[in-house]
Tab-separated table of C-alpha atoms in Angstrom:
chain	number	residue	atom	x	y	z
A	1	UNK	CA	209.549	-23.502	-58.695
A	2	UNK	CA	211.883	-23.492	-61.732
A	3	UNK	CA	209.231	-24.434	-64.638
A	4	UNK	CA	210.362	-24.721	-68.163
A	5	UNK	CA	207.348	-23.751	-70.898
A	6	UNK	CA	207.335	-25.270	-73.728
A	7	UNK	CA	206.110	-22.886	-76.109
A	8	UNK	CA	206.542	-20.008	-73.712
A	9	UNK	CA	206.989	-17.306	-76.774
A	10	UNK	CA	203.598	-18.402	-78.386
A	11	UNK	CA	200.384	-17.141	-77.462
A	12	UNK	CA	199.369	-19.034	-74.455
A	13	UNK	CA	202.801	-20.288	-73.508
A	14	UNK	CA	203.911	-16.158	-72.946
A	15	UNK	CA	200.740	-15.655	-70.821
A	16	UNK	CA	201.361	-18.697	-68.630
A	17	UNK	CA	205.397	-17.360	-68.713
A	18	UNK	CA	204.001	-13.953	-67.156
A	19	UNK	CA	201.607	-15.640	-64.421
A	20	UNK	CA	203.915	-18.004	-63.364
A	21	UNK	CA	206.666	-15.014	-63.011
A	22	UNK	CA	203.832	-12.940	-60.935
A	23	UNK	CA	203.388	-15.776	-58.976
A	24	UNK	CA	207.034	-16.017	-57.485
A	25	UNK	CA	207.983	-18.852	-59.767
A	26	UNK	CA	211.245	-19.296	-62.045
A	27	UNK	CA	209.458	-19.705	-66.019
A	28	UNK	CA	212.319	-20.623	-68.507
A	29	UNK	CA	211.269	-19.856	-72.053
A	30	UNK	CA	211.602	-23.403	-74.301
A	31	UNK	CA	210.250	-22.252	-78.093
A	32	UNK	CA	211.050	-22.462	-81.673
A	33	UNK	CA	210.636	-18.990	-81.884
A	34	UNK	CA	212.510	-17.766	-79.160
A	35	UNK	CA	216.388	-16.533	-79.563
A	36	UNK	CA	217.795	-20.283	-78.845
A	37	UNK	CA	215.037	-21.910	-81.591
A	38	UNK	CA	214.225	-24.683	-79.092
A	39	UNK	CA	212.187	-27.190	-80.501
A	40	UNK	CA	211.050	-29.952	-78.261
A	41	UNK	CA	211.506	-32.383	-80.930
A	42	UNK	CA	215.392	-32.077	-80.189
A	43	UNK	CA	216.571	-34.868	-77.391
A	44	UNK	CA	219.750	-33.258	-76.121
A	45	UNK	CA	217.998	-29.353	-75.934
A	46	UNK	CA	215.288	-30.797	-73.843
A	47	UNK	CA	217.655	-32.821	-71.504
A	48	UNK	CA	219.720	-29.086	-71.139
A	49	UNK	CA	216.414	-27.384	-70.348
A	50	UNK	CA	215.759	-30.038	-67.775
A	51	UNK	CA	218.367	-29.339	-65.604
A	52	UNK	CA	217.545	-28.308	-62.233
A	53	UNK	CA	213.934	-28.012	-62.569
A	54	UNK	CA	210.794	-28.593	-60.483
A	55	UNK	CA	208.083	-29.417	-63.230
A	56	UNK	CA	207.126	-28.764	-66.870
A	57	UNK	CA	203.870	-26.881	-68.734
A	58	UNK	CA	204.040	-28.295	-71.572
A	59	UNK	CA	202.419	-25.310	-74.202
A	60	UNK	CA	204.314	-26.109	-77.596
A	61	UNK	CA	201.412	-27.574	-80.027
A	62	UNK	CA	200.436	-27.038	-83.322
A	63	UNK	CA	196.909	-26.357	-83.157
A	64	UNK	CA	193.422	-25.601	-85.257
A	65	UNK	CA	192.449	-28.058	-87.954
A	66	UNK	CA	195.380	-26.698	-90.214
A	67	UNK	CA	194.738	-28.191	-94.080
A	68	UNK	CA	192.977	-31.296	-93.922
A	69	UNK	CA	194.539	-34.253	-93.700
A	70	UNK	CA	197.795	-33.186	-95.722
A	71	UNK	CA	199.381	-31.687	-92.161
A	72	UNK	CA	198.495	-35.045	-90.501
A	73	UNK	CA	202.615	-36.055	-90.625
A	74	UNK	CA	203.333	-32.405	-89.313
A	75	UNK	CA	200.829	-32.557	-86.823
A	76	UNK	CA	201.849	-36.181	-85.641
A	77	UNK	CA	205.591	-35.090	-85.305
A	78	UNK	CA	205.179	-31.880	-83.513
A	79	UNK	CA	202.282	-32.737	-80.501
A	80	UNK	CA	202.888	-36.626	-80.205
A	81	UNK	CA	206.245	-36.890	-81.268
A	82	UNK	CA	207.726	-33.798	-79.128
A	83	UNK	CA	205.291	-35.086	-76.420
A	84	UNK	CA	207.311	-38.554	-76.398
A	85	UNK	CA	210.586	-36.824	-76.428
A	86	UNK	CA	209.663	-34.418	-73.992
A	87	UNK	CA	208.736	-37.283	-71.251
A	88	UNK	CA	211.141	-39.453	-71.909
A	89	UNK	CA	213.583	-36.639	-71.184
A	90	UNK	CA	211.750	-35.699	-68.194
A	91	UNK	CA	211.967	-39.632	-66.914
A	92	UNK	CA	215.689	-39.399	-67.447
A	93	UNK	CA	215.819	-36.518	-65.175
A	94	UNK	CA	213.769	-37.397	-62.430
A	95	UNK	CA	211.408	-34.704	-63.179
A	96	UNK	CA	208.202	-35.822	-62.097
A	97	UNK	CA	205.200	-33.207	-62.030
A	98	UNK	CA	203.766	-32.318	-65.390
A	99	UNK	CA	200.803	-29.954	-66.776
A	100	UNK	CA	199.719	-30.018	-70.222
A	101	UNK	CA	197.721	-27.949	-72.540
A	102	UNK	CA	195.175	-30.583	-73.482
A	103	UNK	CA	191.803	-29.592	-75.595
A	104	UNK	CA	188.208	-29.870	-75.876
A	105	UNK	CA	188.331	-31.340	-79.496
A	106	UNK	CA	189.013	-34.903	-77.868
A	107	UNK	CA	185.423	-34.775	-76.983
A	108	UNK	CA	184.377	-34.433	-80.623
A	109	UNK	CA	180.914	-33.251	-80.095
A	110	UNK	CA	179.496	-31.960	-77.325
A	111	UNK	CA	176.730	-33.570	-74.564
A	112	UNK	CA	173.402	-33.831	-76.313
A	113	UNK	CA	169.658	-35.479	-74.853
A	114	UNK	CA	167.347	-36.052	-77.447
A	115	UNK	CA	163.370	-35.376	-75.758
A	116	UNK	CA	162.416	-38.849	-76.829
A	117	UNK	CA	165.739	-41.015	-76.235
A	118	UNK	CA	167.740	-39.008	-73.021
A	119	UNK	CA	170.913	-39.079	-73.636
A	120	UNK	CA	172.517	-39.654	-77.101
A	121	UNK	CA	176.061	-39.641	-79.112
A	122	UNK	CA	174.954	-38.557	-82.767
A	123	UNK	CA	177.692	-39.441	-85.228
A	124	UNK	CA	179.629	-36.922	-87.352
A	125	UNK	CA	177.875	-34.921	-89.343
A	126	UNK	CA	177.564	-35.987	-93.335
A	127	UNK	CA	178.230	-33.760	-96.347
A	128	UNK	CA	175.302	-34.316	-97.954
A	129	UNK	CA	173.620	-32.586	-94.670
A	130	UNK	CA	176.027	-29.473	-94.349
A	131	UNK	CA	175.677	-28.742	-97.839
A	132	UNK	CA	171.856	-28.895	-97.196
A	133	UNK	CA	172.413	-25.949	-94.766
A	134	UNK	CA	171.340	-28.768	-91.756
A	135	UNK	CA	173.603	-27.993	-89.557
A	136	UNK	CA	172.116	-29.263	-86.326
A	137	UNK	CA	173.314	-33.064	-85.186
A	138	UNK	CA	170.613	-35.619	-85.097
A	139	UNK	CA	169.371	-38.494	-82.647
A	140	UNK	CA	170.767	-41.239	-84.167
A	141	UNK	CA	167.792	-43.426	-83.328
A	142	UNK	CA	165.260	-40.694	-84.469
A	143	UNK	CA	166.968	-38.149	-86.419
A	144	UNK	CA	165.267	-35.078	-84.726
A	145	UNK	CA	167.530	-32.569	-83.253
A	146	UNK	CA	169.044	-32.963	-79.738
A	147	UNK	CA	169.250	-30.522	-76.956
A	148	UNK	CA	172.805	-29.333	-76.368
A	149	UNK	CA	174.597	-29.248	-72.955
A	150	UNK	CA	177.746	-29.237	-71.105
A	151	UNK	CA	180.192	-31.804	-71.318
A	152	UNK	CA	182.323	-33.371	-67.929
A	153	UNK	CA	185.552	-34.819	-68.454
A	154	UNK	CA	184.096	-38.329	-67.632
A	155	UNK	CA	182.223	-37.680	-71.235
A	156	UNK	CA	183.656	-40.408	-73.954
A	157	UNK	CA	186.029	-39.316	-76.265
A	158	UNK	CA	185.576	-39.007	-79.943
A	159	UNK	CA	188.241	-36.830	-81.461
A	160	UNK	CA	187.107	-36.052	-84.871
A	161	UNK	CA	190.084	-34.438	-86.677
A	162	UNK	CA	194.077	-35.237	-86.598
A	163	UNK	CA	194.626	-32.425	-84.719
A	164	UNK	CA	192.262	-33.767	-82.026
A	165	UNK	CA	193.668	-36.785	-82.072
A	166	UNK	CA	196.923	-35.739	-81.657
A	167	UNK	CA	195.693	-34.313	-78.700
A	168	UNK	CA	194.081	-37.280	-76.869
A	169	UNK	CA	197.510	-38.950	-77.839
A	170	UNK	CA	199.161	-35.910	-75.390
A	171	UNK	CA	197.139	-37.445	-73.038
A	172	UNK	CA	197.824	-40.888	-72.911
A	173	UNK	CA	201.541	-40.361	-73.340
A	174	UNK	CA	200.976	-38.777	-70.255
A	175	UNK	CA	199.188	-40.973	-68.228
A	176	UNK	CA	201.704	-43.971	-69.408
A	177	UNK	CA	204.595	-41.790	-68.191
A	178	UNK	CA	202.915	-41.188	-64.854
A	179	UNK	CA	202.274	-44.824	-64.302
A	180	UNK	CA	205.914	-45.587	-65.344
A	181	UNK	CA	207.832	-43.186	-63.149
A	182	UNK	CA	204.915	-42.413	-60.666
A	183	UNK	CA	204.903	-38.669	-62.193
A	184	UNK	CA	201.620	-36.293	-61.746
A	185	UNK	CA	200.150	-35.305	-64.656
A	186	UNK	CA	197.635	-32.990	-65.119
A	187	UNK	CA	196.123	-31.965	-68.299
A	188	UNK	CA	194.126	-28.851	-68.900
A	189	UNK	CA	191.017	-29.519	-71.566
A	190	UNK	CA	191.417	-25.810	-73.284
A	191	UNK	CA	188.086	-24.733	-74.603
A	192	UNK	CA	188.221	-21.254	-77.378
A	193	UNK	CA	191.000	-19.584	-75.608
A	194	UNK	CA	191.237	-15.795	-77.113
A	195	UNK	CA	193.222	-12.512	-75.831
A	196	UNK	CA	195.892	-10.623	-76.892
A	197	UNK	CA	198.576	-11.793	-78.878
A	198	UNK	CA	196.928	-14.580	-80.659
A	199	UNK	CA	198.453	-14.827	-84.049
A	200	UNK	CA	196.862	-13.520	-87.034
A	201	UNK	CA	195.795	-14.736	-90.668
A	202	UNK	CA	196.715	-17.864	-90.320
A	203	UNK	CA	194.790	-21.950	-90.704
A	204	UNK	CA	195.773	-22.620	-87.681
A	205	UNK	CA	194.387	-20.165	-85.158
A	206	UNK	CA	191.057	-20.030	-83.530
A	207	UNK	CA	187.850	-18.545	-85.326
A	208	UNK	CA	188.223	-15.656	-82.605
A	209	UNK	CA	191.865	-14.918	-84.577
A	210	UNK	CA	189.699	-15.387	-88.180
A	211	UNK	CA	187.504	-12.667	-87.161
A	212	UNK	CA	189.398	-9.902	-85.263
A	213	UNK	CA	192.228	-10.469	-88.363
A	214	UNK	CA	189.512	-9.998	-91.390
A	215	UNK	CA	188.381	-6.513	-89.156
A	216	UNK	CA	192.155	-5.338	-89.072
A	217	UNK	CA	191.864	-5.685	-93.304
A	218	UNK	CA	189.020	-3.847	-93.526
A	219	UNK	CA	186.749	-6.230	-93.676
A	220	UNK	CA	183.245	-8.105	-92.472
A	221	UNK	CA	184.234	-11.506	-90.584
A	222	UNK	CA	182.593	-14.725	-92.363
A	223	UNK	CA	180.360	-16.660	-90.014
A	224	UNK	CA	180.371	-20.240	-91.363
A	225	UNK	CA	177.254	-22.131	-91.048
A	226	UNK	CA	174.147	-20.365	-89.406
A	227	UNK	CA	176.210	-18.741	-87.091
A	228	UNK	CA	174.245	-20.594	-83.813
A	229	UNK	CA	176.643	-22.807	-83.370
A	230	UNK	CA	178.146	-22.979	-79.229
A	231	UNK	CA	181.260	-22.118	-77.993
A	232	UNK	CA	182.376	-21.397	-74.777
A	233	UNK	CA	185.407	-18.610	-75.045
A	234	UNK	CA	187.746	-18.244	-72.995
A	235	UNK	CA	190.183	-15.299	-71.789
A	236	UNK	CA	194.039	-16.635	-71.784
A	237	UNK	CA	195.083	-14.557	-68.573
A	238	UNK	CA	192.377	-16.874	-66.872
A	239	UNK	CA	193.541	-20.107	-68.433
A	240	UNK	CA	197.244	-19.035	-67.644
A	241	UNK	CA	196.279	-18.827	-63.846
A	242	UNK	CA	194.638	-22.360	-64.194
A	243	UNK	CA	198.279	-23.286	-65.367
A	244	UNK	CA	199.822	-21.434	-62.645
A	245	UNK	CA	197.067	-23.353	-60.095
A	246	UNK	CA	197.870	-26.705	-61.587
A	247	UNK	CA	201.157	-26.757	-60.561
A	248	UNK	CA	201.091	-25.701	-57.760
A	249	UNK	CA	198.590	-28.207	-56.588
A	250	UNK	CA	199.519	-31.576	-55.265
A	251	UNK	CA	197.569	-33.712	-57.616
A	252	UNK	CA	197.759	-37.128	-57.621
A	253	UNK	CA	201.083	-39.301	-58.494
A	254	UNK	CA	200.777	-42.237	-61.193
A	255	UNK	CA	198.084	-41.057	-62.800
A	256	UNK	CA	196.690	-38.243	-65.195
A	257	UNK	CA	193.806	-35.436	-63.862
A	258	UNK	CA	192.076	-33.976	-66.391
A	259	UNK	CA	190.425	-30.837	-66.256
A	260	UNK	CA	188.138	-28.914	-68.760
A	261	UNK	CA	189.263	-25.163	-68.608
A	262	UNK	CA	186.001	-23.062	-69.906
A	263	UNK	CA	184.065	-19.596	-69.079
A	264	UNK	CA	180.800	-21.638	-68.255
A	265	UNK	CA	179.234	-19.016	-70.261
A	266	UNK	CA	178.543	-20.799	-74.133
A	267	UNK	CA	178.011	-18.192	-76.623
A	268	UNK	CA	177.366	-18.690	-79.810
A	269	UNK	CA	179.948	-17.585	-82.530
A	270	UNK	CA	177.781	-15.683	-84.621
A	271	UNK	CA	177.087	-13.443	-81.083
A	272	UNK	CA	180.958	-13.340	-80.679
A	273	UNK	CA	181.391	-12.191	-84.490
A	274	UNK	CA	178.687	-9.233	-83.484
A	275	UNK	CA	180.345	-8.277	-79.729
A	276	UNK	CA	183.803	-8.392	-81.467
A	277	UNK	CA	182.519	-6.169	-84.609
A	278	UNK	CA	180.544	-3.695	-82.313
A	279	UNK	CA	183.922	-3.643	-80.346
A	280	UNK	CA	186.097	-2.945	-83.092
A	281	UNK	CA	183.847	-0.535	-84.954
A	282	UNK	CA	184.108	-2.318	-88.278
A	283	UNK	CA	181.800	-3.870	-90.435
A	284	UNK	CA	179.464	-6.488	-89.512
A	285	UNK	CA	179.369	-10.073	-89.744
A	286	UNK	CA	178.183	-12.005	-92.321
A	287	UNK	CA	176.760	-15.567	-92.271
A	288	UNK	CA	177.878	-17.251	-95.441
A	289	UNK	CA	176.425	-21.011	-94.822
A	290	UNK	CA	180.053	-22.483	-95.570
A	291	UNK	CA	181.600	-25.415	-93.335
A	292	UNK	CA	184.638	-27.158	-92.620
A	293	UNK	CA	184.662	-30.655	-92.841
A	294	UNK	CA	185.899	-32.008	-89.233
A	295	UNK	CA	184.185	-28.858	-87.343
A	296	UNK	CA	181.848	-29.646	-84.393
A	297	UNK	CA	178.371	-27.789	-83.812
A	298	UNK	CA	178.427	-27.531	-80.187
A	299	UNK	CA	180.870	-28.004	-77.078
A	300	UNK	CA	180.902	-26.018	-73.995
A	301	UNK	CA	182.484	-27.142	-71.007
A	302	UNK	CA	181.564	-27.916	-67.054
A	303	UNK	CA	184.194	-26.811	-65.732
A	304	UNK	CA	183.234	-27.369	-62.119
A	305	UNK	CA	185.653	-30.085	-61.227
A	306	UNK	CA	188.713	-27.071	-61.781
A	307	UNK	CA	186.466	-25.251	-59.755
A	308	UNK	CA	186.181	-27.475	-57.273
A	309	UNK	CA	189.530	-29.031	-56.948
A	310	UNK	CA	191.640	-26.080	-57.447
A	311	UNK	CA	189.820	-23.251	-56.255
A	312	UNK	CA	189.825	-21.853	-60.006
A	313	UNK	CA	187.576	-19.428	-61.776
A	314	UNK	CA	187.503	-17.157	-64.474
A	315	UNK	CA	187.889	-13.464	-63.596
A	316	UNK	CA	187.521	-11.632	-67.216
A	317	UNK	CA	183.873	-11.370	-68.237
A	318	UNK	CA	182.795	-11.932	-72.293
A	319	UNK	CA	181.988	-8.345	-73.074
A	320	UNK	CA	185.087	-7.341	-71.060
A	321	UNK	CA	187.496	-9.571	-73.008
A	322	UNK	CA	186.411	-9.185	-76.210
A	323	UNK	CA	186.346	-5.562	-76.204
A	324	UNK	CA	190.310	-5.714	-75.098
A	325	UNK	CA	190.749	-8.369	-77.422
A	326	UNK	CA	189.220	-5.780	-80.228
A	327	UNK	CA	191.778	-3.493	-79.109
A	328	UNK	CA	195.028	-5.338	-78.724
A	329	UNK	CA	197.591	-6.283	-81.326
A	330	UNK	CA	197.458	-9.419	-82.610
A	331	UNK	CA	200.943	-11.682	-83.769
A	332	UNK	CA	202.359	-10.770	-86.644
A	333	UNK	CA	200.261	-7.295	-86.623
């Protein structure tokens, strides 16, 4: 197949670029930052890139929670806006199968069953508690803490930040394209992907990026909160093959399948801090009790249904990864 990527210089975009190549496939490079400056914002370079093609990944995304709400018109234009622009194009051109990078931050919080009251949604987390140091969500018919689990994709959606909801937005623009043209669309719920290659010191890379950049200065990564809060990390070769998988498949036409793209294995961050330091040989973490308004405690994925459906799975281990992830150059390094 002849597969544009969207954002196939960035970090997951040149991973998926690589697999699909391995695989047999034709990946044309679409990015801001490669030589052309494609940005998918731009009508008449994505109806060029369009030409002749079998399907789209769409990769290109501003991601993490960035500055608070003063990105929220950067954020809008870039995921929802380029989305739009980006389907529309692909309606023009008869180009019907589509897989995008979705996220795990639509869920907000993760699946939680309080002892007394099964199954419960607590609400977001108030100021007045993280500054308190409690951390932990509560029942919201009890207050005590909840037992965390795994969230399936059939879990409600609560995105709690404007970058997740630009994300859910990725999603229904995609599942009202599919119904209009009778497309397949299939988007991929990213959990914490990490690897080589993910850019460094910046807002709006994951916490893996925070910590592995802080060791490359010299210095201890900063755990916020109590460090226990869940996670489940993911290595980007694996979540490029579920890429590679996805379109190849022969999903369903007129509608959008979602996915959630995790290890299986939660970990905590504070544990990823210390595998990641011991890796790296630098100094150790250090809890420091801060927050960021918007974050999540816990959300780890089931990702059975990829499993299941696709014949996925994840073939680079926690310890494994992170100790190549200690070693490899990061973006901008």
């Amino acid at each position: 197949m002849r597969v544009p990527v969207t954002g196939g210089a960035g970090f997951i975009g040149s991973h998926v670029v690589e697999t699909l190549r391995a695989r047999g496939h034709e990946p044309v490079v679409f990015d801001v930052r490669a030589d052309a400056g494609s940005d998918v914002r731009d009508r008449e370079a994505v109806a060029r890139a369009l030409s002749g093609v079998d399907a789209v990944c769409h990769q290109a995304v501003t991601v993490g929670l960035g500055n608070g709400f003063a990105d929220a018109a950067e954020y809008v234009s870039r995921n929802d806006l380029g989305t739009a622009v980006l389907l529309t194009a692909m309606a023009e051109a008869g180009v019907r199968r589509l897989v995008l990078a979705g996220s795990m931050v639509v869920y907000g919080e993760g699946r939680y069953t309080c002892a007394q009251h099964g199954e419960v949604r607590p609400g977001p987390r108030s100021v007045a508690a993280l500054e308190a140091g409690r951390f932990e969500p509560e029942c919201p018919v009890c207050g005590r803490a909840p037992a965390s689990g795994l969230v399936g994709e059939d879990a409600p959606v609560d995105p709690r930040n404007v970058y997740a909801t630009t994300k859910l937005a990725q999603e229904h623009l995609a599942a009202a394209w599919a119904r209009a043209t009778g497309g397949a669309a299939v988007s991929l719920r990213y959990h914490n992907v990490y690897g080589p290659r993910m850019p460094r010191d910046t807002p709006y890379a994951g916490v893996a990026s925070f910590f592995r950049s802080a060791l490359a200065r010299g210095e201890a990564p900063r755990v916020f909160e109590d460090g226990r809060q869940r996670r489940d990390f993911v290595h980007v070769r694996d979540v490029a093959t579920a890429d590679a998988l996805a379109l190849e498949a022969n999903p369903a036409h007129g509608g959008l399948a979602v996915y959630n793209t995790g290890s299986g294995e939660p970990h905590t961050v504070g544990e990823m801090a210390r595998v990641l330091t011991d890796a790296y040989g630098g100094p150790g973490p250090v809890v420091t009790g801060e927050y960021r308004l918007g974050d999540v405690r816990h959300i780890t994925a089931d990702s059975s249904r990829l499993r299941a459906e696709l014949g996925w799975k994840p073939e680079v281990g926690f310890q494994e990864g992170m100790g190549e992830f200690a070693r490899a150059r990061l973006r901008g390094e």
